[in-house]
Short mmCIF file of C-alpha atoms in Angstrom, two decimals:
data_model
loop_
_atom_site.label_atom_id
_atom_site.label_comp_id
_atom_site.label_asym_id
_atom_site.label_seq_id
_atom_site.Cartn_x
_atom_site.Cartn_y
_atom_site.Cartn_z
CA MET N 1 220.75 61.63 58.85
CA THR N 2 220.08 58.19 58.40
CA LEU N 3 217.83 57.85 61.36
CA LEU N 4 215.80 61.11 60.07
CA LYS N 5 215.61 59.02 57.01
CA GLN N 6 213.80 56.08 58.80
CA PHE N 7 211.37 58.77 60.70
CA ILE N 8 210.16 60.26 57.74
CA GLN N 9 209.17 56.54 56.64
CA THR N 10 206.95 56.57 59.57
CA LEU N 11 204.87 59.35 58.38
CA PRO N 12 202.58 59.20 55.48
CA GLN N 13 203.72 60.19 52.25
CA SER N 14 205.41 63.65 51.41
CA ASP N 15 206.66 65.53 48.79
CA LEU N 16 210.13 67.07 50.68
CA SER N 17 211.43 67.38 54.36
CA PHE N 18 214.20 68.74 55.54
CA ALA N 19 215.73 69.78 59.16
CA TYR N 20 216.97 73.10 60.37
CA GLY N 21 218.17 75.22 63.66
CA SER N 22 221.08 74.03 65.78
CA ALA N 23 220.47 70.72 66.10
CA VAL N 24 221.74 70.11 62.76
CA GLN N 25 223.70 73.10 61.96
CA PRO N 26 226.72 74.36 64.70
CA GLN N 27 225.82 77.51 66.15
CA PHE N 28 228.82 79.50 68.37
CA ASN N 29 228.62 79.09 71.86
CA TYR N 30 226.71 76.15 72.23
CA ASP N 31 227.60 73.35 74.27
CA TYR N 32 226.48 70.11 72.72
CA THR N 33 227.99 67.67 75.09
CA LYS N 34 225.37 69.22 78.00
CA ASN N 35 222.46 70.23 75.65
CA LYS N 36 221.21 67.94 73.06
CA PRO N 37 218.76 70.34 71.13
CA MET N 38 215.51 68.95 69.62
CA ILE N 39 215.95 68.26 65.81
CA ASP N 40 213.55 70.49 64.00
CA LEU N 41 211.79 69.42 60.80
CA ILE N 42 209.63 70.73 58.06
CA ILE N 43 207.72 68.35 55.80
CA ALA N 44 205.67 69.63 52.83
CA VAL N 45 202.79 67.51 51.78
CA ASP N 46 200.53 67.54 48.88
CA ASN N 47 197.19 67.40 50.73
CA VAL N 48 197.18 68.71 54.76
CA GLU N 49 193.91 67.18 55.72
CA GLU N 50 194.78 63.83 54.14
CA TRP N 51 197.78 63.97 55.43
CA HIS N 52 196.92 64.38 59.19
CA GLN N 53 194.08 62.23 58.85
CA GLN N 54 196.79 59.54 57.52
CA ASN N 55 199.08 60.15 60.54
CA ILE N 56 196.63 60.59 63.19
CA GLN N 57 196.09 56.84 62.70
CA ILE N 58 199.49 55.95 62.36
CA ASN N 59 200.92 58.26 65.12
CA SER N 60 198.10 59.29 67.11
CA ALA N 61 200.66 59.98 70.44
CA HIS N 62 202.19 62.95 68.00
CA TYR N 63 198.81 64.98 68.86
CA SER N 64 197.63 66.96 71.81
CA GLY N 65 194.98 69.29 72.54
CA LEU N 66 192.43 70.45 69.89
CA SER N 67 194.53 68.87 66.81
CA TYR N 68 194.21 65.76 68.76
CA TYR N 69 190.45 65.87 69.70
CA LEU N 70 189.14 67.84 66.51
CA GLY N 71 191.26 66.18 64.33
CA SER N 72 192.41 66.73 60.49
CA ARG N 73 190.04 68.36 59.36
CA PHE N 74 189.83 71.18 61.95
CA ILE N 75 193.87 71.45 61.62
CA GLN N 76 193.47 72.35 57.38
CA ARG N 77 191.17 74.79 58.60
CA MET N 78 193.60 76.36 61.18
CA ASN N 79 196.49 76.19 58.96
CA VAL N 80 194.08 78.14 56.04
CA GLU N 81 192.83 80.82 58.56
CA ILE N 82 195.56 81.08 61.28
CA PHE N 83 198.84 79.77 60.49
CA PRO N 84 200.14 77.68 57.75
CA ILE N 85 201.97 75.29 60.07
CA HIS N 86 201.11 72.65 62.25
CA PHE N 87 204.14 71.76 64.64
CA SER N 88 204.21 68.34 66.81
CA PRO N 89 207.00 68.92 69.57
CA PHE N 90 208.58 66.45 71.84
CA VAL N 91 208.54 63.23 69.14
CA GLN N 92 210.56 60.80 70.68
CA TYR N 93 212.14 58.08 67.92
CA GLN N 94 214.43 56.10 68.91
CA ASP N 95 217.14 58.85 70.70
CA LEU N 96 215.89 61.31 68.71
CA LYS N 97 213.66 63.78 70.06
CA LEU N 98 211.86 65.90 67.56
CA LYS N 99 209.82 68.49 66.37
CA TYR N 100 208.16 68.73 62.74
CA GLY N 101 206.11 71.12 61.36
CA VAL N 102 203.93 69.89 58.53
CA VAL N 103 202.97 72.93 55.55
CA SER N 104 201.32 72.64 52.06
CA THR N 105 203.70 72.17 49.47
CA LYS N 106 201.82 74.84 47.48
CA GLU N 107 202.14 77.23 50.92
CA LEU N 108 206.06 76.33 50.91
CA ILE N 109 206.87 77.36 47.29
CA LYS N 110 204.76 80.41 47.52
CA ASP N 111 205.95 81.66 51.19
CA LEU N 112 209.49 81.19 49.02
CA GLU N 113 208.39 83.55 46.32
CA SER N 114 206.51 85.93 47.92
CA TRP N 115 207.53 86.02 51.55
CA LYS N 116 203.71 85.70 52.39
CA TRP N 117 204.64 84.17 56.13
CA LEU N 118 208.18 84.68 56.13
CA SER N 119 208.27 81.42 58.42
CA ILE N 120 209.40 78.73 55.33
CA ALA N 121 211.00 81.49 53.61
CA GLY N 122 213.39 82.47 57.01
CA ARG N 123 213.92 79.00 57.82
CA MET N 124 215.53 78.31 54.43
CA GLN N 125 217.58 81.48 54.60
CA LYS N 126 219.84 79.63 56.67
CA PRO N 127 221.52 76.33 55.95
CA ILE N 128 218.85 73.41 55.86
CA VAL N 129 220.03 69.33 55.85
CA THR N 130 217.68 68.09 52.95
CA ILE N 131 216.01 64.49 53.95
CA GLN N 132 214.32 64.39 51.01
CA GLU N 133 214.66 65.50 47.77
CA PHE N 134 211.93 67.55 45.86
CA GLU N 135 212.63 67.47 42.15
CA ASN N 136 210.50 70.47 41.09
CA LEU N 137 211.35 73.07 38.84
CA ARG N 138 209.05 75.96 40.18
CA TYR N 139 210.00 75.04 43.95
CA GLN N 140 213.93 75.09 43.35
CA ARG N 141 213.53 78.37 41.09
CA ALA N 142 211.59 79.62 44.50
CA CYS N 143 214.84 78.44 46.72
CA ILE N 144 217.30 80.69 44.80
CA SER N 145 214.90 83.51 44.46
CA ASN N 146 214.23 83.84 48.52
CA LEU N 147 218.21 83.91 48.72
CA GLN N 148 218.20 86.47 46.21
CA SER N 149 215.65 88.48 47.71
CA ALA N 150 217.11 88.49 51.35
CA ILE N 151 220.44 89.81 49.70
CA ALA N 152 218.63 92.55 47.99
CA ILE N 153 216.31 93.30 51.19
CA ALA N 154 219.76 93.33 53.20
CA ILE N 155 221.47 95.79 50.73
CA LEU N 156 218.15 97.92 50.74
CA MET N 157 217.94 98.37 54.46
CA ASP N 158 221.03 100.03 54.79
CA PHE N 159 222.05 100.97 51.21
CA LYS N 160 225.70 102.58 51.13
CA GLN N 161 228.62 102.29 49.01
CA SER N 162 230.44 99.31 51.11
CA MET N 163 229.94 96.83 53.30
CA SER N 164 231.98 93.34 54.59
CA LEU N 165 230.53 90.39 53.44
CA GLN N 166 230.27 89.49 57.13
CA GLU N 167 228.10 92.36 57.59
CA LEU N 168 226.22 91.54 54.43
CA LEU N 169 225.46 88.00 55.69
CA TYR N 170 224.51 89.40 59.50
CA SER N 171 222.03 91.31 57.74
CA VAL N 172 220.85 88.52 55.66
CA ILE N 173 220.39 86.32 58.86
CA SER N 174 218.76 88.79 61.02
CA LEU N 175 215.68 89.07 58.77
CA SER N 176 213.56 86.38 59.80
CA TYR N 177 213.86 87.80 63.49
CA TYR N 178 213.32 91.39 63.37
CA GLY N 179 210.28 91.77 65.00
CA ASP N 180 209.72 88.18 66.02
CA ILE N 181 207.79 88.62 68.94
CA ARG N 182 209.88 85.51 70.72
CA PHE N 183 212.68 87.90 70.83
CA THR N 184 210.63 90.51 72.16
CA LEU N 185 209.04 88.19 75.06
CA GLY N 186 212.59 86.75 75.63
CA GLY N 187 212.03 83.45 73.72
CA GLU N 188 215.16 83.44 72.03
CA ASN N 189 219.23 84.29 72.75
CA GLN N 190 219.40 87.83 71.68
CA ASN N 191 222.98 86.53 70.45
CA LYS N 192 221.24 84.20 67.95
CA VAL N 193 222.18 86.02 64.69
CA PHE N 194 225.73 86.25 65.82
CA ASN N 195 226.17 82.67 66.99
CA ILE N 196 224.39 81.23 63.87
CA LEU N 197 226.83 83.54 61.65
CA LYS N 198 229.89 83.04 63.95
CA GLY N 199 229.29 78.65 63.90
CA ASN N 200 228.39 78.42 60.45
CA TYR N 201 230.12 80.97 58.58
CA LYS N 202 231.35 79.22 56.00
CA ASN N 203 228.11 77.02 55.11
CA ILE N 204 226.23 80.50 55.25
CA THR N 205 228.93 82.11 52.86
CA ASP N 206 228.90 79.41 50.45
CA LEU N 207 225.02 79.14 50.09
CA TYR N 208 224.97 82.71 49.18
CA LEU N 209 227.57 83.41 47.13
CA SER N 210 226.51 80.40 44.70
CA ASN N 211 223.29 81.69 44.21
CA LEU N 212 223.90 85.57 43.62
CA GLY N 213 222.60 85.28 40.19
CA ASP N 214 222.33 89.04 38.35
CA LEU N 215 222.98 90.34 41.88
CA ASN N 216 226.93 90.01 40.66
CA ASN N 217 226.13 93.11 38.76
CA VAL N 218 225.24 94.76 41.81
CA ILE N 219 227.73 93.68 44.35
CA LYS N 220 231.64 93.04 43.71
CA ILE N 221 233.31 91.16 46.43
CA GLN N 222 236.73 91.85 46.94
CA LYS N 223 239.60 89.28 48.18
CA ASP N 224 239.88 90.83 51.28
CA GLY N 225 236.02 90.76 51.94
CA GLU N 226 235.09 93.87 51.37
CA ILE N 227 231.63 94.06 49.29
CA LEU N 228 231.54 97.19 46.79
CA ILE N 229 227.86 98.22 45.99
CA ASP N 230 226.84 99.69 42.54
CA ASN N 231 224.42 103.03 44.29
CA SER N 232 223.34 103.92 40.40
CA VAL N 233 219.34 104.49 39.75
CA LYS N 234 219.49 101.46 37.78
CA SER N 235 220.77 98.79 40.69
CA LEU N 236 218.32 100.40 42.84
CA GLU N 237 215.75 99.55 40.43
CA PHE N 238 216.96 96.28 40.28
CA LEU N 239 217.11 95.56 44.00
CA CYS N 240 213.55 96.90 44.29
CA SER N 241 212.31 94.40 41.64
CA LEU N 242 213.63 91.79 43.74
CA ILE N 243 211.31 92.35 46.71
CA PRO N 244 208.92 89.70 47.14
CA GLY N 245 205.47 90.39 46.57
CA GLN N 246 204.24 90.17 49.80
CA LEU N 247 206.56 92.57 51.25
CA LEU N 248 206.17 94.69 48.53
CA SER N 249 202.32 95.19 49.08
CA ILE N 250 203.41 96.56 52.80
CA VAL N 251 205.91 99.04 51.48
CA LEU N 252 203.58 100.55 49.03
CA GLY N 253 200.31 100.23 50.77
CA GLU N 254 197.35 100.53 48.70
CA LYS N 255 199.72 101.87 45.99
CA ASP N 256 200.64 98.41 43.69
CA ASN N 257 202.99 100.75 41.07
CA MET N 258 206.43 99.41 41.14
CA GLY N 259 207.18 103.23 39.87
CA THR N 260 206.06 104.70 42.98
CA LEU N 261 208.55 103.06 44.70
CA LYS N 262 211.78 103.46 42.04
CA MET N 263 210.64 107.61 42.97
CA MET N 264 211.15 107.76 46.37
CA SER N 265 214.43 108.63 48.14
CA GLN N 266 217.06 106.00 49.14
CA GLU N 267 216.62 106.94 52.92
CA ARG N 268 212.44 106.55 52.40
CA ILE N 269 213.03 103.27 51.02
CA ASN N 270 215.10 102.19 53.24
CA ASP N 271 212.78 102.78 56.36
CA LEU N 272 210.15 101.00 54.29
CA ILE N 273 211.81 98.18 54.38
CA LYS N 274 212.78 97.84 57.66
CA GLU N 275 209.26 98.36 58.81
CA SER N 276 207.64 96.47 56.66
CA VAL N 277 209.81 93.20 57.13
CA LYS N 278 209.17 94.14 60.94
CA ARG N 279 205.45 93.94 60.52
CA LYS N 280 205.71 90.73 58.52
CA ASN N 281 207.81 88.83 61.51
CA GLN N 282 205.30 90.46 64.05
CA PHE N 283 202.34 89.27 62.37
CA SER N 284 203.74 85.66 61.37
CA SER N 285 205.35 85.14 64.82
CA ARG N 286 202.16 85.90 66.44
CA ARG N 287 199.83 83.88 64.23
CA MET N 288 202.36 80.97 65.32
CA LEU N 289 202.27 81.55 69.05
CA PHE N 290 198.27 81.42 68.99
CA TYR N 291 198.22 78.48 66.99
CA ASN N 292 200.43 76.36 68.77
CA LEU N 293 198.62 77.81 72.16
CA ALA N 294 195.41 76.48 70.66
CA MET N 295 196.65 73.45 68.72
CA ILE N 296 198.97 72.00 71.24
CA SER N 297 197.99 70.47 74.69
CA PRO N 298 198.72 73.03 77.66
CA PHE N 299 201.47 70.85 79.40
CA LEU N 300 203.57 70.57 75.82
CA SER N 301 202.68 74.49 74.92
CA VAL N 302 204.25 75.18 78.70
CA LYS N 303 207.25 72.67 78.59
CA TYR N 304 208.16 73.94 74.95
CA GLY N 305 208.21 77.76 76.49
CA ILE N 306 210.14 76.99 79.22
CA GLN N 307 212.68 75.26 76.91
CA LYS N 308 212.41 78.37 74.71
CA LEU N 309 212.63 80.59 77.50
CA SER N 310 216.29 78.94 78.67
CA LYS N 311 217.85 79.57 75.26
CA ARG N 312 217.42 83.25 76.29
CA PHE N 313 220.35 82.39 78.85
CA LYS N 314 222.78 80.47 76.39
#
């Protein structure tokens, strides 16, 4: 943590930063004595173009490909038109190997609230390690709403009377990977969700059980870990009200009336939710892949691709 805080201080000013992934949160079946994973960071900044302009002057070695040659204005334009996060992989700081992604603070909050991309939101549906706190009420509320939406969506994808806590959390962790092109191309371990949940079960459980809010009126957790789910129309309507805006627009298509969703059968809602999550992840992961291929040097792209493919067999 000390080194990560020191690294953040070598960059231009930012609003918040956190680390995520296997390097900072334990995963089952990962040999940390043989493999030292690259630490993944997200850094949120007020003005993306100005931040990159300053950072290119300070840390030009962090940039490659088109991002190096065309500069901060081009990065900002690509963030708006293609994908909102610019990643710099294989950054060495003392004995740490880092990959950091820079995103607009407004876009980060928007993703948490509406699942516009489900990229930041998906990463923050697992435990993270906060490096730089952000004392912003809208951000703090968005973090909680993201977790509650994840629980609601996981229940709606298989709306039944009961399930185990482990089954529910597995569905929650699966959300950000369902339809992700990295899994389709074999760039991730196919047991990744299981490994995340088993390796970090207590932290994941604490994260969600402490942020249920009004969901406590819908689900009742028994002492043995069994969850009883209220299947009433009122509960179904409440769960539907927690569907993030960008996901809801996919579910309803041209219709924008929540009443339309409430009139659908339970099975129809299940199918629509699954399809909408899949389409959202497909869209975002394809955009992210294209962005990285365009903005990062071919050498680093191939190097990173090989590293991702190697995870398939871990």
